[in-house]
Amino acid sequence: MVGTDKAGKKDGIVELARRRGFLWQAFEIYGGTAGFYDYGPLGALLKRRVEDKWRDFYRREGFYEVETTTISPREIFEASGHLESFTDPAVVCKSCKSFFRIGETVNVGLKCPECGGELEAAGEFNLMFQTRIGVSKGESDERAGRKSEGYLRPETAQGIFTNFQRLLRFNRDKLPFGIIQIGKAYRNEISPRQSLIRLREFTLAEVEVFVDPKEKNTHPGFEEVKDRMLRMVPGDGQEEEKSIDEAVRHGIVANEYLGYHLARVAEFLEKIGIPHDRLRFRQHHRDEMAHYARDCWDAEFLSERYGWMEIVGVADRGDYDLSAHASLSNVDMSVHADAAKITPHIIEPSYGIDRILYALLESSFDEEQVVSEIRRVLRFKREIAPIRAAVFPLLNREELKHKAREVFQKLRDAAFLIEYDDAGSIGRRYRRQDEIGTPYCITIDYQTLEDDTVTVRERDTMKQVRVPIGKLKEVLA
Amino acid sequence: MVGTDKAGKKDGIVELARRRGFLWQAFEIYGGTAGFYDYGPLGALLKRRVEDKWRDFYRREGFYEVETTTISPREIFEASGHLESFTDPAVVCKSCKSFFRIGETVNVGLKCPECGGELEAAGEFNLMFQTRIGVSKGESDERAGRKSEGYLRPETAQGIFTNFQRLLRFNRDKLPFGIIQIGKAYRNEISPRQSLIRLREFTLAEVEVFVDPKEKNTHPGFEEVKDRMLRMVPGDGQEEEKSIDEAVRHGIVANEYLGYHLARVAEFLEKIGIPHDRLRFRQHHRDEMAHYARDCWDAEFLSERYGWMEIVGVADRGDYDLSAHASLSNVDMSVHADAAKITPHIIEPSYGIDRILYALLESSFDEEQVVSEIRRVLRFKREIAPIRAAVFPLLNREELKHKAREVFQKLRDAAFLIEYDDAGSIGRRYRRQDEIGTPYCITIDYQTLEDDTVTVRERDTMKQVRVPIGKLKEVLA
């Protein structure tokens, strides 16, 4: 495991991700715009696989998915508190007029990192992208202006909350139930200089679980998850690895519902390939919590490039949102339970899909010395690898190519994502597939023409075995 | 086939879609905003099924998917021509200040449909949602203002075009190749009164095929599709049903590439359940074509509610987009082919997913008299039905419920989307599933406890057969 040092390795994955079509800076032909990235063909496949796994994971909880709009009118964020509280403090350079977010490395009193000029406080900036819905004559008229104000959502959750009564009816008026949503969300960052992880446009996968507040301490599935081990950093304590059962019993995690979902988050992340030893759960301090949260735990990934970074947030939002919408809209958001009317509480695991993809790329990336060369390989779990297998003719001869295309077609018809490659030496073709994390390379040689067997080479071990063509589907499945 | 007349039936589907959780007007608790709809749990499932089928359909062409940003800076739409040409003419009422789009039913000279006031021309309105990226001190300064201008994309295509050189390299510098993308797009409609089909936020599924202009007349897969029959309305001729081969040979369709993709569009739409006799292909007249198109055919669905409506557009964009981006960005967009440099042409099938879903709902909806009742049923094809099967205990008895839950769990573990229902009479439960288009209802009764067989009732025929539990997966697959 040598080749390059750590600094080289962490740059290596960024270079590979760009070169092989995972992740591209958007609008690069026009110089690029900070905070916007595009997924190339392999990145989009990886993203789809992770999203599909996620969807399947929460569907098994019995949760249904919805898809709500990304643009919302002003009222939504008036009620949700985002108009007032979703802000960052900024400083501006007196001389070059660049804006910076306060915190991290920049502060009033320091010099401008761009030109060395003097910085001054520039107030709080709201982080929502604003737009205008439709046209209205009276745009100078304040009331008409407000009516047409629209915002790009900073979280997908509000689209679920505003449909709460319909969703409750869909669930036949019974609590608890869960709703999931995957979709774009937006933060108009002041200065997104850590470009890969601080995006202005990103994908969230959110779960909103509506629960009777009296039942937060008895989750019917807790028994199933209780022994899962989590590395935890409580707000007022020190890091320790413990079972979720212990964490709930000792009051480190406030209730079984929150505990259950923390355990499920850990399960999902490890299932798709985030290494257990690069994952921890950190409780927010009171002063860093979002305005709607009563309690919040971040699942953090230890990045070689960025240090500990949040990839999932698990919040107890209490009745904040439903009460706020009920009050602003005058629509009842309560539920009849036990001869009383209660407003449900909301437990919300919110996954940052782009950061999870970055974490998967970084932690799967490996470089090793093989004979006189450096082999770069993405050690993706088989189920999330963009391409399941590649099919090669050993040599560039018509009879081998013909047979290889036949095998390729057969596997593709079985709904696997397969590549065909006949360009360059066999060694070079292996290296191309290693770089994009393809678990299997299938080679057609002259023996294949005689006995219908092929060689299957496994990515991680580089071992080759001979397999009858009729058994390939089984090997790949 | 009676029950209600046509007017009743077309309203019936809208009522059902809302009541059963397919499609909801967004922000209804705040009075709603025209042009915005949310997908409820069943609508989101249906949408996912159609998108997955689409993805799979084009992947089999060897096309890769990308995912690019929904916000873009000004330059993109300067080059694409949308800033200048993506506009609608409007009129405004002098008295109530309501705006209307010219065309359809409203015109200068007529009276305001809202208040009867006088209408006057209000100029051309750009249909893109505008926003501002980041903060910049110099917002009064025109140059700085322009630099931070952002727009929500009106089509997903531009994100593919701006990455053209990278995509070409991904395809190892060879033409032709195809790239697909599914994602949100936006049109800030002036007055979206036909709310279900004229949305301000919608989903497009787009295919961009890059081809050497000299090769547009020889598509390698044309032989495979040539006998497909299409009902066609050429720009200057009359409606006729003919094979795509005939249409290309007679010059009704300009080239094989366009012909091939028209045939594929028809194939896909019929495959997911759009009836052949409610589908036609209409060529645009010169004056209705988008600014970038050389030729354009719309696949239109005959709606009982809206008449013929576009659901897919298939355009020959020529070299318009690549040449425009090359010229504004000064980045080379040509391809080395036959010892010359050429700019590829683009053939683009662009699917309006929301309208296709509406078309599926409308054309699947049926009402029929069964004994003394009206049965409402969505006759979805099995592969796109949101729920594959429902499992019922015949009676509300613990031993039957226990067995039913066992069967439910088993089928769910086999990755089918299954519902469990034990509420109300068996007849009522059948009706609930008919309304959401579930192909199979599985009932557990006392015979099940003896011999492990269940009844399977098929949605369309309402026939019941007895099936061993061990064979259920096979029946459902």
mmCIF file of C-alpha atoms in Angstrom, chain A residues 25-340:
data_model
loop_
_atom_site.group_PDB
_atom_site.id
_atom_site.type_symbol
_atom_site.label_atom_id
_atom_site.label_comp_id
_atom_site.label_asym_id
_atom_site.label_seq_id
_atom_site.Cartn_x
_atom_site.Cartn_y
_atom_site.Cartn_z
ATOM 1 C CA GLN A 25 -17.367 21.420 -12.024
ATOM 2 C CA ALA A 26 -20.448 22.891 -13.699
ATOM 3 C CA PHE A 27 -20.238 25.549 -16.439
ATOM 4 C CA GLU A 28 -16.500 25.091 -16.721
ATOM 5 C CA ILE A 29 -16.514 26.294 -20.334
ATOM 6 C CA TYR A 30 -17.603 29.656 -18.914
ATOM 7 C CA GLY A 31 -15.072 29.597 -16.078
ATOM 8 C CA GLY A 32 -17.271 27.722 -13.570
ATOM 9 C CA THR A 33 -19.454 29.007 -10.740
ATOM 10 C CA ALA A 34 -18.521 28.155 -7.151
ATOM 11 C CA GLY A 35 -20.834 25.685 -5.443
ATOM 12 C CA PHE A 36 -22.201 23.954 -8.554
ATOM 13 C CA TYR A 37 -21.181 20.463 -9.674
ATOM 14 C CA ASP A 38 -22.490 18.114 -12.358
ATOM 15 C CA TYR A 39 -22.540 14.333 -12.160
ATOM 16 C CA GLY A 40 -20.991 12.705 -15.204
ATOM 17 C CA PRO A 41 -22.121 9.261 -16.433
ATOM 18 C CA LEU A 42 -20.410 7.225 -13.695
ATOM 19 C CA GLY A 43 -21.269 9.687 -10.949
ATOM 20 C CA ALA A 44 -24.917 9.662 -11.975
ATOM 21 C CA LEU A 45 -24.937 5.843 -11.906
ATOM 22 C CA LEU A 46 -23.350 5.764 -8.458
ATOM 23 C CA LYS A 47 -25.849 8.342 -7.226
ATOM 24 C CA ARG A 48 -28.760 6.354 -8.612
ATOM 25 C CA ARG A 49 -27.541 3.180 -6.904
ATOM 26 C CA VAL A 50 -27.207 4.874 -3.531
ATOM 27 C CA GLU A 51 -30.609 6.544 -3.874
ATOM 28 C CA ASP A 52 -32.255 3.276 -4.871
ATOM 29 C CA LYS A 53 -30.698 1.470 -1.907
ATOM 30 C CA TRP A 54 -31.894 4.240 0.369
ATOM 31 C CA ARG A 55 -35.407 4.159 -1.023
ATOM 32 C CA ASP A 56 -35.549 0.419 -0.620
ATOM 33 C CA PHE A 57 -34.163 0.639 2.927
ATOM 34 C CA TYR A 58 -36.893 3.010 4.118
ATOM 35 C CA ARG A 59 -39.668 1.385 2.109
ATOM 36 C CA ARG A 60 -39.035 -1.687 4.211
ATOM 37 C CA GLU A 61 -39.925 0.429 7.221
ATOM 38 C CA GLY A 62 -43.313 0.855 5.541
ATOM 39 C CA PHE A 63 -42.598 4.484 4.661
ATOM 40 C CA TYR A 64 -44.018 5.988 1.479
ATOM 41 C CA GLU A 65 -42.241 8.484 -0.773
ATOM 42 C CA VAL A 66 -43.613 11.781 -2.056
ATOM 43 C CA GLU A 67 -42.302 14.325 -4.524
ATOM 44 C CA THR A 68 -43.085 17.956 -3.829
ATOM 45 C CA THR A 69 -42.070 21.201 -5.505
ATOM 46 C CA THR A 70 -38.634 22.826 -5.186
ATOM 47 C CA ILE A 71 -40.068 26.340 -5.505
ATOM 48 C CA SER A 72 -42.372 27.500 -2.741
ATOM 49 C CA PRO A 73 -44.160 30.761 -2.052
ATOM 50 C CA ARG A 74 -43.135 33.061 0.767
ATOM 51 C CA GLU A 75 -45.671 31.793 3.341
ATOM 52 C CA ILE A 76 -43.984 28.403 3.605
ATOM 53 C CA PHE A 77 -40.726 29.888 4.860
ATOM 54 C CA GLU A 78 -42.440 32.522 6.930
ATOM 55 C CA ALA A 79 -44.062 29.673 8.862
ATOM 56 C CA SER A 80 -40.998 27.429 8.880
ATOM 57 C CA GLY A 81 -38.805 30.189 10.297
ATOM 58 C CA HIS A 82 -36.326 30.075 7.420
ATOM 59 C CA LEU A 83 -36.992 33.640 6.322
ATOM 60 C CA GLU A 84 -35.963 34.865 9.723
ATOM 61 C CA SER A 85 -33.407 32.333 10.871
ATOM 62 C CA PHE A 86 -31.783 30.642 7.898
ATOM 63 C CA THR A 87 -28.970 33.164 7.698
ATOM 64 C CA ASP A 88 -25.204 33.424 7.904
ATOM 65 C CA PRO A 89 -23.256 36.439 9.132
ATOM 66 C CA ALA A 90 -20.939 37.912 6.513
ATOM 67 C CA VAL A 91 -18.029 40.295 6.211
ATOM 68 C CA VAL A 92 -17.128 42.280 3.142
ATOM 69 C CA CYS A 93 -13.750 43.566 2.020
ATOM 70 C CA LYS A 94 -13.756 47.353 1.843
ATOM 71 C CA SER A 95 -11.330 47.310 -0.994
ATOM 72 C CA CYS A 96 -12.157 44.416 -3.391
ATOM 73 C CA LYS A 97 -15.815 44.038 -2.282
ATOM 74 C CA SER A 98 -15.525 40.261 -1.844
ATOM 75 C CA PHE A 99 -17.918 38.726 0.658
ATOM 76 C CA PHE A 100 -16.962 36.052 3.177
ATOM 77 C CA ARG A 101 -18.851 33.978 5.668
ATOM 78 C CA ILE A 102 -17.876 34.765 9.264
ATOM 79 C CA GLY A 103 -16.520 31.800 11.125
ATOM 80 C CA GLU A 104 -14.195 29.139 9.800
ATOM 81 C CA THR A 105 -11.089 31.165 8.889
ATOM 82 C CA VAL A 106 -12.437 34.672 8.289
ATOM 83 C CA ASN A 107 -13.391 37.287 10.887
ATOM 84 C CA VAL A 108 -13.892 41.020 11.289
ATOM 85 C CA GLY A 109 -10.548 42.543 12.148
ATOM 86 C CA LEU A 110 -8.595 40.134 9.965
ATOM 87 C CA LYS A 111 -7.443 41.009 6.465
ATOM 88 C CA CYS A 112 -9.207 40.009 3.249
ATOM 89 C CA PRO A 113 -7.842 36.635 2.073
ATOM 90 C CA GLU A 114 -8.175 37.738 -1.540
ATOM 91 C CA CYS A 115 -6.481 41.154 -1.554
ATOM 92 C CA GLY A 116 -5.369 41.914 1.997
ATOM 93 C CA GLY A 117 -7.871 44.777 2.331
ATOM 94 C CA GLU A 118 -9.793 45.686 5.467
ATOM 95 C CA LEU A 119 -12.895 43.617 6.335
ATOM 96 C CA GLU A 120 -16.096 45.037 7.783
ATOM 97 C CA ALA A 121 -19.289 43.418 9.084
ATOM 98 C CA ALA A 122 -21.903 43.108 6.354
ATOM 99 C CA GLY A 123 -24.869 41.828 8.356
ATOM 100 C CA GLU A 124 -26.822 38.583 8.166
ATOM 101 C CA PHE A 125 -27.522 37.074 4.737
ATOM 102 C CA ASN A 126 -30.457 34.828 4.103
ATOM 103 C CA LEU A 127 -29.280 31.627 2.440
ATOM 104 C CA MET A 128 -32.337 30.960 0.302
ATOM 105 C CA PHE A 129 -32.368 31.621 -3.426
ATOM 106 C CA GLN A 130 -35.176 34.032 -4.141
ATOM 107 C CA THR A 131 -37.249 34.266 -7.311
ATOM 108 C CA ARG A 132 -40.549 35.691 -8.509
ATOM 109 C CA ILE A 133 -43.539 33.561 -9.493
ATOM 110 C CA GLY A 134 -45.511 34.857 -12.494
ATOM 111 C CA VAL A 135 -45.777 38.513 -13.450
ATOM 112 C CA SER A 136 -47.677 41.162 -11.602
ATOM 113 C CA LYS A 137 -48.169 44.774 -12.540
ATOM 114 C CA GLY A 138 -47.853 45.935 -9.002
ATOM 115 C CA GLU A 139 -44.290 44.891 -8.320
ATOM 116 C CA SER A 140 -43.623 48.288 -6.783
ATOM 117 C CA ASP A 141 -46.642 47.658 -4.571
ATOM 118 C CA GLU A 142 -45.272 45.814 -1.532
ATOM 119 C CA ARG A 143 -48.240 43.529 -1.065
ATOM 120 C CA ALA A 144 -48.287 42.324 -4.685
ATOM 121 C CA GLY A 145 -44.508 41.912 -4.538
ATOM 122 C CA ARG A 146 -44.712 39.689 -1.480
ATOM 123 C CA LYS A 147 -47.475 37.646 -3.014
ATOM 124 C CA SER A 148 -45.273 36.721 -5.963
ATOM 125 C CA GLU A 149 -42.121 36.047 -3.916
ATOM 126 C CA GLY A 150 -40.848 32.496 -4.294
ATOM 127 C CA TYR A 151 -37.900 30.649 -2.758
ATOM 128 C CA LEU A 152 -35.967 27.532 -3.657
ATOM 129 C CA ARG A 153 -36.366 25.124 -0.761
ATOM 130 C CA PRO A 154 -33.427 24.716 1.632
ATOM 131 C CA GLU A 155 -34.802 21.301 2.717
ATOM 132 C CA THR A 156 -37.362 18.952 1.168
ATOM 133 C CA ALA A 157 -39.173 18.547 4.488
ATOM 134 C CA GLN A 158 -41.573 21.501 4.214
ATOM 135 C CA GLY A 159 -43.300 19.895 1.225
ATOM 136 C CA ILE A 160 -44.121 16.971 3.505
ATOM 137 C CA PHE A 161 -45.301 19.120 6.408
ATOM 138 C CA THR A 162 -47.665 21.234 4.274
ATOM 139 C CA ASN A 163 -49.309 18.007 3.054
ATOM 140 C CA PHE A 164 -49.539 16.575 6.555
ATOM 141 C CA GLN A 165 -53.323 16.205 6.747
ATOM 142 C CA ARG A 166 -53.495 14.438 3.397
ATOM 143 C CA LEU A 167 -50.664 12.128 4.375
ATOM 144 C CA LEU A 168 -52.345 11.363 7.670
ATOM 145 C CA ARG A 169 -55.520 10.437 5.787
ATOM 146 C CA PHE A 170 -53.457 8.283 3.411
ATOM 147 C CA ASN A 171 -52.244 6.480 6.517
ATOM 148 C CA ARG A 172 -55.912 6.099 7.644
ATOM 149 C CA ASP A 173 -55.590 8.653 10.424
ATOM 150 C CA LYS A 174 -53.132 6.607 12.453
ATOM 151 C CA LEU A 175 -49.808 7.528 14.022
ATOM 152 C CA PRO A 176 -46.928 6.837 13.716
ATOM 153 C CA PHE A 177 -46.087 6.974 10.033
ATOM 154 C CA GLY A 178 -43.073 7.935 7.994
ATOM 155 C CA ILE A 179 -42.732 9.778 4.694
ATOM 156 C CA ILE A 180 -39.585 9.990 2.613
ATOM 157 C CA GLN A 181 -38.438 12.297 -0.152
ATOM 158 C CA ILE A 182 -35.347 12.564 -2.343
ATOM 159 C CA GLY A 183 -34.789 15.789 -4.213
ATOM 160 C CA LYS A 184 -32.862 18.946 -4.877
ATOM 161 C CA ALA A 185 -32.374 21.560 -2.184
ATOM 162 C CA TYR A 186 -30.528 24.857 -2.282
ATOM 163 C CA ARG A 187 -28.379 27.109 -0.087
ATOM 164 C CA ASN A 188 -27.168 30.359 -1.554
ATOM 165 C CA GLU A 189 -23.803 30.143 0.234
ATOM 166 C CA ILE A 190 -21.932 33.410 0.652
ATOM 167 C CA SER A 191 -18.552 32.022 -0.330
ATOM 168 C CA PRO A 192 -18.562 28.276 -1.066
ATOM 169 C CA ARG A 193 -14.812 27.846 -1.296
ATOM 170 C CA GLN A 194 -14.726 24.200 -0.087
ATOM 171 C CA SER A 195 -16.376 23.544 -3.365
ATOM 172 C CA LEU A 196 -16.945 19.802 -3.316
ATOM 173 C CA ILE A 197 -18.736 19.663 -0.009
ATOM 174 C CA ARG A 198 -20.277 23.104 0.328
ATOM 175 C CA LEU A 199 -22.649 23.094 -2.627
ATOM 176 C CA ARG A 200 -25.257 25.677 -3.498
ATOM 177 C CA GLU A 201 -27.395 23.036 -5.190
ATOM 178 C CA PHE A 202 -27.444 19.555 -3.676
ATOM 179 C CA THR A 203 -29.564 16.461 -3.152
ATOM 180 C CA LEU A 204 -31.208 15.611 0.144
ATOM 181 C CA ALA A 205 -32.837 12.329 1.060
ATOM 182 C CA GLU A 206 -35.116 13.038 3.996
ATOM 183 C CA VAL A 207 -37.254 10.940 6.301
ATOM 184 C CA GLU A 208 -40.024 12.547 8.343
ATOM 185 C CA VAL A 209 -41.484 10.332 11.028
ATOM 186 C CA PHE A 210 -44.654 11.597 12.690
ATOM 187 C CA VAL A 211 -45.129 10.229 16.175
ATOM 188 C CA ASP A 212 -47.379 10.762 19.156
ATOM 189 C CA PRO A 213 -45.123 12.590 21.669
ATOM 190 C CA LYS A 214 -46.275 10.238 24.425
ATOM 191 C CA GLU A 215 -44.930 7.294 22.422
ATOM 192 C CA LYS A 216 -41.450 8.565 21.676
ATOM 193 C CA ASN A 217 -40.005 6.274 24.263
ATOM 194 C CA THR A 218 -41.392 3.018 22.897
ATOM 195 C CA HIS A 219 -40.372 2.253 19.349
ATOM 196 C CA PRO A 220 -41.853 -1.108 18.265
ATOM 197 C CA GLY A 221 -38.679 -2.000 16.320
ATOM 198 C CA PHE A 222 -36.121 -0.969 18.931
ATOM 199 C CA GLU A 223 -35.398 -4.537 19.955
ATOM 200 C CA GLU A 224 -34.129 -5.234 16.439
ATOM 201 C CA VAL A 225 -31.507 -2.473 16.461
ATOM 202 C CA LYS A 226 -30.598 -2.206 20.115
ATOM 203 C CA ASP A 227 -27.208 -3.916 19.953
ATOM 204 C CA ARG A 228 -25.835 -1.782 17.137
ATOM 205 C CA MET A 229 -22.587 -0.108 18.208
ATOM 206 C CA LEU A 230 -22.167 3.620 17.566
ATOM 207 C CA ARG A 231 -19.217 5.892 18.194
ATOM 208 C CA MET A 232 -20.885 8.790 19.948
ATOM 209 C CA VAL A 233 -19.874 12.301 20.997
ATOM 210 C CA PRO A 234 -22.564 13.748 23.288
ATOM 211 C CA GLY A 235 -22.905 17.546 23.459
ATOM 212 C CA ASP A 236 -21.503 17.663 26.966
ATOM 213 C CA GLY A 237 -19.425 14.533 27.145
ATOM 214 C CA GLN A 238 -16.608 12.702 25.519
ATOM 215 C CA GLU A 239 -16.415 10.305 22.624
ATOM 216 C CA GLU A 240 -17.278 6.704 23.394
ATOM 217 C CA GLU A 241 -18.375 3.632 21.471
ATOM 218 C CA LYS A 242 -21.554 2.147 22.886
ATOM 219 C CA SER A 243 -24.653 0.237 21.880
ATOM 220 C CA ILE A 244 -27.668 2.349 21.029
ATOM 221 C CA ASP A 245 -29.532 0.564 23.799
ATOM 222 C CA GLU A 246 -26.977 1.724 26.360
ATOM 223 C CA ALA A 247 -27.047 5.259 24.928
ATOM 224 C CA VAL A 248 -30.826 5.477 25.310
ATOM 225 C CA ARG A 249 -30.845 3.836 28.758
ATOM 226 C CA HIS A 250 -28.208 6.322 30.019
ATOM 227 C CA GLY A 251 -30.066 9.320 28.610
ATOM 228 C CA ILE A 252 -27.305 10.182 26.145
ATOM 229 C CA VAL A 253 -29.901 9.856 23.404
ATOM 230 C CA ALA A 254 -33.194 11.428 24.474
ATOM 231 C CA ASN A 255 -35.689 8.730 23.434
ATOM 232 C CA GLU A 256 -36.137 5.390 21.695
ATOM 233 C CA TYR A 257 -37.440 6.937 18.468
ATOM 234 C CA LEU A 258 -34.354 9.070 18.036
ATOM 235 C CA GLY A 259 -32.191 6.113 19.075
ATOM 236 C CA TYR A 260 -33.884 3.782 16.629
ATOM 237 C CA HIS A 261 -33.273 6.167 13.750
ATOM 238 C CA LEU A 262 -29.664 6.843 14.710
ATOM 239 C CA ALA A 263 -29.093 3.092 14.595
ATOM 240 C CA ARG A 264 -30.808 2.808 11.218
ATOM 241 C CA VAL A 265 -28.688 5.642 9.805
ATOM 242 C CA ALA A 266 -25.528 3.848 10.940
ATOM 243 C CA GLU A 267 -26.818 0.603 9.449
ATOM 244 C CA PHE A 268 -27.538 2.209 6.087
ATOM 245 C CA LEU A 269 -24.223 4.039 5.859
ATOM 246 C CA GLU A 270 -22.214 0.936 6.707
ATOM 247 C CA LYS A 271 -24.312 -1.157 4.332
ATOM 248 C CA ILE A 272 -23.364 1.029 1.343
ATOM 249 C CA GLY A 273 -19.716 1.023 2.333
ATOM 250 C CA ILE A 274 -18.885 3.867 4.750
ATOM 251 C CA PRO A 275 -16.269 2.270 7.052
ATOM 252 C CA HIS A 276 -17.394 1.936 10.663
ATOM 253 C CA ASP A 277 -14.113 3.428 11.926
ATOM 254 C CA ARG A 278 -14.576 6.622 9.906
ATOM 255 C CA LEU A 279 -18.078 7.235 11.204
ATOM 256 C CA ARG A 280 -19.213 8.923 14.399
ATOM 257 C CA PHE A 281 -22.370 10.501 15.784
ATOM 258 C CA ARG A 282 -21.931 13.937 17.294
ATOM 259 C CA GLN A 283 -24.646 15.746 19.224
ATOM 260 C CA HIS A 284 -25.121 19.417 18.452
ATOM 261 C CA HIS A 285 -24.375 21.968 21.122
ATOM 262 C CA ARG A 286 -27.357 24.100 21.979
ATOM 263 C CA ASP A 287 -25.964 27.102 20.080
ATOM 264 C CA GLU A 288 -25.316 25.297 16.795
ATOM 265 C CA MET A 289 -28.747 23.694 16.495
ATOM 266 C CA ALA A 290 -31.109 24.719 13.684
ATOM 267 C CA HIS A 291 -33.940 26.966 14.830
ATOM 268 C CA TYR A 292 -36.499 24.151 14.555
ATOM 269 C CA ALA A 293 -34.564 21.449 16.431
ATOM 270 C CA ARG A 294 -34.932 20.268 20.028
ATOM 271 C CA ASP A 295 -32.094 17.838 19.707
ATOM 272 C CA CYS A 296 -29.820 16.969 16.822
ATOM 273 C CA TRP A 297 -27.138 14.398 16.089
ATOM 274 C CA ASP A 298 -24.878 14.543 13.041
ATOM 275 C CA ALA A 299 -23.490 11.417 11.452
ATOM 276 C CA GLU A 300 -19.966 12.525 10.546
ATOM 277 C CA PHE A 301 -17.498 10.971 8.137
ATOM 278 C CA LEU A 302 -13.764 11.343 8.740
ATOM 279 C CA SER A 303 -12.423 12.741 5.487
ATOM 280 C CA GLU A 304 -8.702 12.873 4.757
ATOM 281 C CA ARG A 305 -9.354 16.096 2.912
ATOM 282 C CA TYR A 306 -11.888 17.926 5.079
ATOM 283 C CA GLY A 307 -11.633 16.309 8.527
ATOM 284 C CA TRP A 308 -14.891 15.266 10.256
ATOM 285 C CA MET A 309 -17.758 16.329 8.026
ATOM 286 C CA GLU A 310 -21.519 16.021 8.467
ATOM 287 C CA ILE A 311 -23.161 13.581 6.066
ATOM 288 C CA VAL A 312 -26.499 12.973 7.828
ATOM 289 C CA GLY A 313 -28.358 15.048 10.407
ATOM 290 C CA VAL A 314 -30.874 13.374 12.705
ATOM 291 C CA ALA A 315 -33.111 15.926 14.388
ATOM 292 C CA ASP A 316 -35.971 15.842 16.822
ATOM 293 C CA ARG A 317 -38.036 18.737 15.445
ATOM 294 C CA GLY A 318 -40.728 18.364 18.115
ATOM 295 C CA ASP A 319 -44.012 19.958 17.044
ATOM 296 C CA TYR A 320 -42.251 23.082 15.770
ATOM 297 C CA ASP A 321 -43.221 22.777 12.105
ATOM 298 C CA LEU A 322 -46.773 21.505 12.352
ATOM 299 C CA SER A 323 -47.632 24.083 14.995
ATOM 300 C CA ALA A 324 -46.099 26.886 12.944
ATOM 301 C CA HIS A 325 -48.022 25.927 9.784
ATOM 302 C CA ALA A 326 -51.244 25.466 11.762
ATOM 303 C CA SER A 327 -50.863 28.896 13.236
ATOM 304 C CA LEU A 328 -50.038 30.743 9.982
ATOM 305 C CA SER A 329 -52.476 28.873 7.724
ATOM 306 C CA ASN A 330 -55.287 28.375 10.225
ATOM 307 C CA VAL A 331 -55.501 24.766 9.135
ATOM 308 C CA ASP A 332 -55.751 22.174 11.875
ATOM 309 C CA MET A 333 -52.621 20.005 12.065
ATOM 310 C CA SER A 334 -53.564 17.901 15.054
ATOM 311 C CA VAL A 335 -54.461 14.253 15.323
ATOM 312 C CA HIS A 336 -57.190 12.624 17.309
ATOM 313 C CA ALA A 337 -55.527 10.180 19.679
ATOM 314 C CA ASP A 338 -56.790 8.701 22.959
ATOM 315 C CA ALA A 339 -59.849 10.940 23.054
ATOM 316 C CA ALA A 340 -57.582 13.986 22.861
#
